[in-house]
Amino acid sequence: MNKAEQQISETIEVFEQVAAGYDNPSLRFFPFCGDRISMHLQLKRGQKVLDVATGTGAALVAAAQMVGPQGRVQAIDLAENMLDRAEHNLQMNGLSNADFHVMDATRLDF
């Protein structure tokens, strides 16, 4: 394993470990940023969105709300536990218009 691969592996390990606590209410910063990002992108109903480094889904939820059931969000992250939290958060908001992929943004598999 080369140095870059080692760094990616270590990063994945960290985010796998912290995923469960990443939605702590004191970290309202993330949903706020997700809302602002989606607003600045001026997403419209029916659009398709790629959310890179989805984490627990702050931008994902905001984007899914904005594109509505006719739209779709593709959520990618290196850490499966983060994507599990993101899917849970999407469902808690009554949304289902997203797909989740464990994927490296430098090697998109679409």
Coordinates of C-alpha atoms in Angstrom, one line a residue, residues 34-70:
G34 CA -26.2 21.7 3.7
D35 CA -29.2 24.1 3.6
R36 CA -27.0 27.0 2.4
I37 CA -25.2 24.9 -0.2
S38 CA -28.4 23.6 -1.7
M39 CA -29.9 27.1 -1.7
H40 CA -26.9 28.6 -3.4
L41 CA -27.0 25.9 -6.1
Q42 CA -30.6 26.9 -6.8
L43 CA -31.6 23.3 -7.1
K44 CA -34.9 22.7 -9.0
R45 CA -37.6 20.1 -8.8
G46 CA -36.7 17.0 -10.9
Q47 CA -32.9 17.7 -11.0
K48 CA -30.3 15.0 -10.5
V49 CA -27.6 15.8 -7.9
L50 CA -24.3 14.1 -6.9
D51 CA -23.4 14.6 -3.3
V52 CA -19.7 13.9 -2.8
A53 CA -18.4 13.1 0.7
T54 CA -22.0 12.8 1.9
G55 CA -21.1 12.2 5.5
T56 CA -24.3 11.9 7.5
G57 CA -26.3 13.6 4.9
A58 CA -26.6 17.3 5.8
A59 CA -26.4 18.4 2.2
L60 CA -28.1 15.3 1.0
V61 CA -31.3 15.9 2.9
A62 CA -31.5 19.6 1.8
A63 CA -30.9 18.6 -1.8
A64 CA -33.4 15.8 -1.7
Q65 CA -36.0 18.2 -0.3
M66 CA -35.3 20.7 -3.1
V67 CA -35.4 18.3 -6.0
G68 CA -38.5 16.6 -4.7
P69 CA -39.7 13.1 -5.6
Q70 CA -39.1 13.7 -9.3

